[in-house]
PDB file of C-alpha atoms in Angstrom:
ATOM      1  CA  MET N   1       0.004   0.180  -0.047  1.00 42.00           C
ATOM      2  CA  PRO N   2       1.413   3.367  -1.069  1.00 53.00           C
ATOM      3  CA  ASP N   3       2.181   5.921   1.596  1.00 57.00           C
ATOM      4  CA  LYS N   4      -0.785   8.288   2.661  1.00 67.00           C
ATOM      5  CA  GLN N   5       0.189  11.632   1.223  1.00 86.00           C
ATOM      6  CA  ARG N   6      -0.801  14.378   3.316  1.00 92.00           C
ATOM      7  CA  PHE N   7      -0.353  18.059   2.707  1.00 95.00           C
ATOM      8  CA  ALA N   8      -1.465  21.143   4.572  1.00 97.00           C
ATOM      9  CA  LEU N   9      -2.272  24.722   3.617  1.00 97.00           C
ATOM     10  CA  ASP N  10      -2.961  27.912   4.881  1.00 98.00           C
ATOM     11  CA  ILE N  11      -2.672  31.631   3.615  1.00 98.00           C
ATOM     12  CA  GLU N  12      -1.858  34.819   5.109  1.00 98.00           C
ATOM     13  CA  THR N  13      -3.770  37.777   4.017  1.00 97.00           C
ATOM     14  CA  ILE N  14      -4.347  41.365   3.652  1.00 96.00           C
ATOM     15  CA  SER N  15      -7.861  43.144   3.235  1.00 94.00           C
ATOM     16  CA  THR N  16      -9.059  45.106   0.488  1.00 91.00           C
ATOM     17  CA  THR N  17     -11.693  46.920   2.500  1.00 92.00           C
ATOM     18  CA  GLU N  18     -11.745  49.161   5.759  1.00 90.00           C
ATOM     19  CA  ASP N  19     -14.533  46.659   7.244  1.00 91.00           C
ATOM     20  CA  PRO N  20     -13.524  42.904   6.027  1.00 91.00           C
ATOM     21  CA  ASP N  21     -15.883  40.275   6.008  1.00 93.00           C
ATOM     22  CA  PHE N  22     -14.161  36.529   6.489  1.00 91.00           C
ATOM     23  CA  ASN N  23     -16.903  35.084   4.555  1.00 92.00           C
ATOM     24  CA  THR N  24     -16.721  37.220   1.701  1.00 95.00           C
ATOM     25  CA  PRO N  25     -13.644  36.033  -0.337  1.00 96.00           C
ATOM     26  CA  GLU N  26     -13.584  39.543  -2.435  1.00 96.00           C
ATOM     27  CA  HIS N  27     -12.243  41.288   0.814  1.00 96.00           C
ATOM     28  CA  TRP N  28      -9.031  39.283   0.916  1.00 97.00           C
ATOM     29  CA  ILE N  29      -5.736  39.064  -0.926  1.00 96.00           C
ATOM     30  CA  PRO N  30      -3.141  36.408  -0.033  1.00 97.00           C
ATOM     31  CA  PHE N  31       0.471  37.755   0.534  1.00 97.00           C
ATOM     32  CA  ALA N  32       1.839  34.279   1.720  1.00 98.00           C
ATOM     33  CA  VAL N  33       0.804  30.687   1.292  1.00 98.00           C
ATOM     34  CA  VAL N  34       2.062  28.194   3.793  1.00 98.00           C
ATOM     35  CA  VAL N  35       2.280  24.556   2.638  1.00 98.00           C
ATOM     36  CA  GLY N  36       2.932  21.586   4.568  1.00 97.00           C
ATOM     37  CA  HIS N  37       3.663  17.847   3.671  1.00 96.00           C
ATOM     38  CA  LEU N  38       3.962  14.642   5.779  1.00 91.00           C
ATOM     39  CA  ASN N  39       3.795  10.957   4.737  1.00 79.00           C
ATOM     40  CA  ASP N  40       4.087   7.779   6.529  1.00 71.00           C
ATOM     41  CA  SER N  41       7.993   7.633   6.134  1.00 68.00           C
ATOM     42  CA  ARG N  42       8.626  11.065   7.930  1.00 72.00           C
ATOM     43  CA  SER N  43       8.411  11.841  11.652  1.00 78.00           C
ATOM     44  CA  GLU N  44       8.195  15.552  11.113  1.00 89.00           C
ATOM     45  CA  PRO N  45       6.383  17.457   8.406  1.00 93.00           C
ATOM     46  CA  GLU N  46       8.210  19.795   5.919  1.00 95.00           C
ATOM     47  CA  VAL N  47       6.787  23.305   5.996  1.00 97.00           C
ATOM     48  CA  GLU N  48       7.113  26.086   3.550  1.00 97.00           C
ATOM     49  CA  VAL N  49       6.199  29.459   3.606  1.00 98.00           C
ATOM     50  CA  ILE N  50       5.741  31.097  -0.092  1.00 98.00           C
ATOM     51  CA  PHE N  51       5.778  34.675  -0.167  1.00 97.00           C
ATOM     52  CA  ARG N  52       4.580  37.273  -2.789  1.00 95.00           C
ATOM     53  CA  GLU N  53       7.180  39.504  -3.366  1.00 92.00           C
ATOM     54  CA  ASP N  54       5.309  42.687  -4.703  1.00 92.00           C
ATOM     55  CA  SER N  55       1.809  43.925  -5.322  1.00 91.00           C
ATOM     56  CA  SER N  56       1.819  43.051  -8.836  1.00 93.00           C
ATOM     57  CA  ILE N  57      -0.772  40.365 -10.235  1.00 93.00           C
ATOM     58  CA  ARG N  58       2.358  38.455 -11.697  1.00 93.00           C
ATOM     59  CA  ALA N  59       3.932  38.111  -8.207  1.00 94.00           C
ATOM     60  CA  GLU N  60       0.594  37.042  -7.069  1.00 96.00           C
ATOM     61  CA  ALA N  61       0.517  34.279  -9.968  1.00 95.00           C
ATOM     62  CA  ARG N  62       4.019  33.289  -9.202  1.00 95.00           C
ATOM     63  CA  MET N  63       3.174  32.538  -5.533  1.00 96.00           C
ATOM     64  CA  LEU N  64       0.313  30.422  -6.538  1.00 97.00           C
ATOM     65  CA  ASN N  65       2.158  28.691  -9.325  1.00 95.00           C
ATOM     66  CA  GLU N  66       5.016  27.872  -6.685  1.00 97.00           C
ATOM     67  CA  THR N  67       2.465  26.690  -4.202  1.00 97.00           C
ATOM     68  CA  ILE N  68       0.950  24.188  -6.564  1.00 95.00           C
ATOM     69  CA  ASP N  69       4.544  22.960  -7.834  1.00 95.00           C
ATOM     70  CA  TRP N  70       5.412  22.638  -4.190  1.00 96.00           C
ATOM     71  CA  ILE N  71       2.740  20.180  -3.519  1.00 95.00           C
ATOM     72  CA  ALA N  72       2.908  18.473  -6.781  1.00 92.00           C
ATOM     73  CA  ASP N  73       6.672  17.661  -6.520  1.00 92.00           C
ATOM     74  CA  ARG N  74       5.785  15.873  -2.900  1.00 90.00           C
ATOM     75  CA  CYS N  75       2.371  14.207  -3.157  1.00 85.00           C
ATOM     76  CA  ASP N  76       1.028  11.565  -5.494  1.00 77.00           C
ATOM     77  CA  SER N  77      -1.949  13.072  -7.329  1.00 74.00           C
ATOM     78  CA  LYS N  78      -3.976   9.532  -7.050  1.00 80.00           C
ATOM     79  CA  ASN N  79      -3.461   9.607  -3.094  1.00 83.00           C
ATOM     80  CA  ARG N  80      -3.612  13.243  -1.677  1.00 90.00           C
ATOM     81  CA  GLU N  81      -5.475  14.404   1.704  1.00 93.00           C
ATOM     82  CA  LEU N  82      -5.632  18.241   2.178  1.00 96.00           C
ATOM     83  CA  LEU N  83      -5.767  19.320   5.567  1.00 97.00           C
ATOM     84  CA  THR N  84      -6.752  22.993   6.394  1.00 98.00           C
ATOM     85  CA  TYR N  85      -8.290  24.592   9.294  1.00 98.00           C
ATOM     86  CA  ASN N  86     -11.412  26.648   8.092  1.00 97.00           C
ATOM     87  CA  GLY N  87     -10.071  26.084   4.763  1.00 97.00           C
ATOM     88  CA  GLU N  88     -13.314  25.152   3.427  1.00 97.00           C
ATOM     89  CA  SER N  89     -15.052  28.762   4.138  1.00 97.00           C
ATOM     90  CA  TYR N  90     -11.862  30.981   4.138  1.00 97.00           C
ATOM     91  CA  ASP N  91      -8.705  29.720   2.310  1.00 97.00           C
ATOM     92  CA  ILE N  92     -10.000  28.000  -0.537  1.00 97.00           C
ATOM     93  CA  PRO N  93     -12.565  30.181  -1.580  1.00 97.00           C
ATOM     94  CA  ILE N  94     -10.081  33.055  -1.401  1.00 97.00           C
ATOM     95  CA  LEU N  95      -7.564  30.988  -3.590  1.00 97.00           C
ATOM     96  CA  LYS N  96     -10.114  30.182  -6.223  1.00 96.00           C
ATOM     97  CA  HIS N  97     -11.334  33.932  -6.193  1.00 96.00           C
ATOM     98  CA  ARG N  98      -7.834  34.951  -6.797  1.00 96.00           C
ATOM     99  CA  ALA N  99      -7.041  32.496  -9.372  1.00 95.00           C
ATOM    100  CA  ARG N 100     -10.009  33.773 -11.320  1.00 95.00           C
ATOM    101  CA  GLU N 101      -8.866  37.393 -10.945  1.00 94.00           C
ATOM    102  CA  ILE N 102      -5.440  36.520 -12.352  1.00 94.00           C
ATOM    103  CA  ARG N 103      -6.873  35.236 -15.260  1.00 92.00           C
ATOM    104  CA  SER N 104      -9.209  37.943 -16.002  1.00 92.00           C
ATOM    105  CA  VAL N 105      -6.202  40.351 -15.786  1.00 91.00           C
ATOM    106  CA  GLU N 106      -3.631  37.957 -17.358  1.00 87.00           C
ATOM    107  CA  PRO N 107      -5.478  35.501 -19.483  1.00 82.00           C
ATOM    108  CA  GLY N 108      -2.243  33.531 -20.327  1.00 82.00           C
ATOM    109  CA  LEU N 109      -1.387  32.731 -16.813  1.00 80.00           C
ATOM    110  CA  ASN N 110      -3.004  29.080 -16.169  1.00 81.00           C
ATOM    111  CA  ILE N 111      -3.630  29.415 -12.396  1.00 91.00           C
ATOM    112  CA  VAL N 112      -7.313  28.416 -12.308  1.00 93.00           C
ATOM    113  CA  GLU N 113      -7.228  25.213 -14.208  1.00 93.00           C
ATOM    114  CA  ARG N 114      -3.879  24.128 -11.975  1.00 92.00           C
ATOM    115  CA  LEU N 115      -5.597  24.995  -8.805  1.00 94.00           C
ATOM    116  CA  VAL N 116      -8.825  23.008  -9.807  1.00 92.00           C
ATOM    117  CA  LEU N 117      -7.017  20.141 -10.701  1.00 91.00           C
ATOM    118  CA  LEU N 118      -4.882  20.183  -7.361  1.00 92.00           C
ATOM    119  CA  LEU N 119      -8.015  20.461  -5.363  1.00 92.00           C
ATOM    120  CA  GLU N 120     -10.050  17.800  -7.248  1.00 91.00           C
ATOM    121  CA  THR N 121      -7.285  15.279  -6.862  1.00 90.00           C
ATOM    122  CA  ALA N 122      -7.514  15.803  -3.091  1.00 93.00           C
ATOM    123  CA  THR N 123      -9.636  14.712  -0.235  1.00 93.00           C
ATOM    124  CA  HIS N 124      -9.945  17.676   1.955  1.00 96.00           C
ATOM    125  CA  THR N 125     -10.389  17.326   5.601  1.00 97.00           C
ATOM    126  CA  ASP N 126     -11.199  20.783   7.193  1.00 98.00           C
ATOM    127  CA  LEU N 127     -10.305  20.115  10.955  1.00 98.00           C
ATOM    128  CA  ILE N 128     -12.569  22.765  12.224  1.00 98.00           C
ATOM    129  CA  LEU N 129     -15.355  20.885  11.182  1.00 98.00           C
ATOM    130  CA  LYS N 130     -13.985  17.887  12.820  1.00 97.00           C
ATOM    131  CA  MET N 131     -13.353  20.225  16.086  1.00 97.00           C
ATOM    132  CA  LYS N 132     -17.125  21.154  15.703  1.00 97.00           C
ATOM    133  CA  ASP N 133     -18.270  17.696  15.533  1.00 96.00           C
ATOM    134  CA  ARG N 134     -16.274  16.908  18.440  1.00 95.00           C
ATOM    135  CA  ASN N 135     -17.027  19.630  20.763  1.00 95.00           C
ATOM    136  CA  GLY N 136     -20.378  20.928  19.493  1.00 96.00           C
ATOM    137  CA  TYR N 137     -18.915  24.680  18.996  1.00 97.00           C
ATOM    138  CA  TRP N 138     -16.440  26.256  16.872  1.00 97.00           C
ATOM    139  CA  THR N 139     -13.009  26.196  18.285  1.00 97.00           C
ATOM    140  CA  SER N 140     -10.223  28.557  17.338  1.00 97.00           C
ATOM    141  CA  LEU N 141      -6.911  26.878  16.430  1.00 97.00           C
ATOM    142  CA  ASP N 142      -5.031  27.875  19.082  1.00 96.00           C
ATOM    143  CA  ASP N 143      -7.881  26.306  21.482  1.00 97.00           C
ATOM    144  CA  ALA N 144      -7.805  23.197  19.490  1.00 98.00           C
ATOM    145  CA  LEU N 145      -4.179  22.761  19.887  1.00 97.00           C
ATOM    146  CA  ASP N 146      -4.347  23.578  23.448  1.00 97.00           C
ATOM    147  CA  GLU N 147      -6.988  20.891  23.899  1.00 97.00           C
ATOM    148  CA  PHE N 148      -4.773  18.202  22.488  1.00 97.00           C
ATOM    149  CA  ASP N 149      -1.477  19.540  24.216  1.00 97.00           C
ATOM    150  CA  ILE N 150       0.008  20.206  20.996  1.00 97.00           C
ATOM    151  CA  ASP N 151       2.910  22.673  20.786  1.00 94.00           C
ATOM    152  CA  ALA N 152       3.106  25.428  18.361  1.00 94.00           C
ATOM    153  CA  ASP N 153       5.623  28.348  17.945  1.00 94.00           C
ATOM    154  CA  SER N 154       4.933  31.548  19.298  1.00 93.00           C
ATOM    155  CA  PRO N 155       7.098  34.247  17.613  1.00 95.00           C
ATOM    156  CA  GLU N 156       7.266  37.857  19.132  1.00 95.00           C
ATOM    157  CA  TRP N 157       7.660  41.289  17.267  1.00 95.00           C
ATOM    158  CA  MET N 158       8.534  44.708  18.604  1.00 92.00           C
ATOM    159  CA  GLY N 159       8.263  42.795  22.267  1.00 93.00           C
ATOM    160  CA  ARG N 160       4.904  41.130  21.904  1.00 94.00           C
ATOM    161  CA  LYS N 161       3.427  38.189  20.612  1.00 96.00           C
ATOM    162  CA  VAL N 162       2.415  38.015  16.946  1.00 96.00           C
ATOM    163  CA  THR N 163      -1.329  37.410  16.282  1.00 94.00           C
ATOM    164  CA  GLY N 164      -3.506  36.879  13.066  1.00 93.00           C
ATOM    165  CA  ALA N 165      -4.246  40.396  13.661  1.00 93.00           C
ATOM    166  CA  ASP N 166      -0.981  41.437  12.780  1.00 94.00           C
ATOM    167  CA  MET N 167      -0.592  39.802   9.565  1.00 95.00           C
ATOM    168  CA  PRO N 168      -2.480  42.482   7.092  1.00 94.00           C
ATOM    169  CA  SER N 169       0.040  45.211   8.136  1.00 94.00           C
ATOM    170  CA  MET N 170       2.985  42.922   8.378  1.00 95.00           C
ATOM    171  CA  GLY N 171       2.027  41.852   4.848  1.00 95.00           C
ATOM    172  CA  LEU N 172       1.667  44.841   3.305  1.00 93.00           C
ATOM    173  CA  GLU N 173       5.349  45.913   4.841  1.00 93.00           C
ATOM    174  CA  LEU N 174       6.521  42.680   3.229  1.00 93.00           C
ATOM    175  CA  MET N 175       5.446  43.645   0.008  1.00 91.00           C
ATOM    176  CA  SER N 176       6.865  47.185  -0.128  1.00 88.00           C
ATOM    177  CA  ASP N 177      10.212  48.239  -1.082  1.00 80.00           C
ATOM    178  CA  ARG N 178      11.730  48.370   2.190  1.00 84.00           C
ATOM    179  CA  PRO N 179      13.045  44.904   2.764  1.00 80.00           C
ATOM    180  CA  ASN N 180      12.904  43.624   6.587  1.00 91.00           C
ATOM    181  CA  ALA N 181      14.614  40.233   6.952  1.00 94.00           C
ATOM    182  CA  ASP N 182      13.755  40.219  10.854  1.00 94.00           C
ATOM    183  CA  LEU N 183      10.105  40.972  10.038  1.00 95.00           C
ATOM    184  CA  ARG N 184      10.104  38.273   7.385  1.00 95.00           C
ATOM    185  CA  ARG N 185      11.583  35.854  10.019  1.00 96.00           C
ATOM    186  CA  ALA N 186       8.580  36.662  12.559  1.00 96.00           C
ATOM    187  CA  VAL N 187       5.865  36.437   9.785  1.00 97.00           C
ATOM    188  CA  THR N 188       7.360  33.214   8.416  1.00 97.00           C
ATOM    189  CA  ARG N 189       7.472  31.590  11.780  1.00 97.00           C
ATOM    190  CA  TYR N 190       3.930  32.560  12.744  1.00 97.00           C
ATOM    191  CA  ALA N 191       2.619  31.248   9.317  1.00 97.00           C
ATOM    192  CA  ALA N 192       4.401  27.994   9.806  1.00 97.00           C
ATOM    193  CA  SER N 193       2.967  27.674  13.145  1.00 97.00           C
ATOM    194  CA  ASP N 194      -0.463  27.404  11.603  1.00 96.00           C
ATOM    195  CA  VAL N 195       0.245  24.653   9.517  1.00 97.00           C
ATOM    196  CA  GLY N 196       3.035  22.194  11.013  1.00 96.00           C
ATOM    197  CA  PRO N 197       0.808  21.266  13.907  1.00 97.00           C
ATOM    198  CA  LEU N 198      -2.149  20.466  11.787  1.00 98.00           C
ATOM    199  CA  PHE N 199      -0.704  17.033  10.996  1.00 96.00           C
ATOM    200  CA  GLU N 200      -0.653  16.162  14.939  1.00 96.00           C
ATOM    201  CA  LEU N 201      -4.087  17.606  15.291  1.00 97.00           C
ATOM    202  CA  HIS N 202      -5.324  15.084  12.656  1.00 97.00           C
ATOM    203  CA  ASP N 203      -3.875  12.315  13.960  1.00 94.00           C
ATOM    204  CA  CYS N 204      -5.427  13.239  17.563  1.00 96.00           C
ATOM    205  CA  LEU N 205      -8.620  13.910  16.278  1.00 96.00           C
ATOM    206  CA  SER N 206      -8.763  10.625  14.183  1.00 92.00           C
ATOM    207  CA  GLN N 207      -7.552   8.656  17.245  1.00 91.00           C
ATOM    208  CA  SER N 208     -10.172  10.112  19.328  1.00 87.00           C
ATOM    209  CA  MET N 209     -12.930   9.127  16.933  1.00 80.00           C
ATOM    210  CA  LYS N 210     -11.860   5.608  17.102  1.00 74.00           C
ATOM    211  CA  SER N 211     -11.710   5.473  21.180  1.00 64.00           C
TER     212      SER N 211
END
């Protein structure tokens, strides 16, 4: 039997409006995509943060193409399982919307078809839904990890803990023409902390359902 090919995905975004709605894909633009991969032959996941280098549509297209390439290089298309946390309602709709926007501006960039193929050849497990089934209420990722005593990185910036609320302003700064290696490292650590633990959380949830 071939190895189970699990990969995980999360996006870090900036908003396009002053009052963004998390359920409206048009209100968000990704400045980084975080991907992880783990199969049965590895003990720790491989995690990569793929950044958009500037605000141009071509830079966004390169980021999405690199994401798809990264996953395709590691996962058998016949045996993929995609893990997300709230990906069904947030990450996946935004990525699909942005792929369509890229095509409308640059018809020659083949993002839509590549993204659809990637998603259609994977079984998607949204772990926030598994937590909802388990607890009967919505649970943040931090609380889900705490529930199973799963460690996650907690980077700091300017003397305080980085949170998801910091990502839009940090993302805008990273896409500017003012390079900041320390800021990039802090964002990389935070973004990776949203993906690396998903594999262990998936294992814990799967085991709890059996017991």
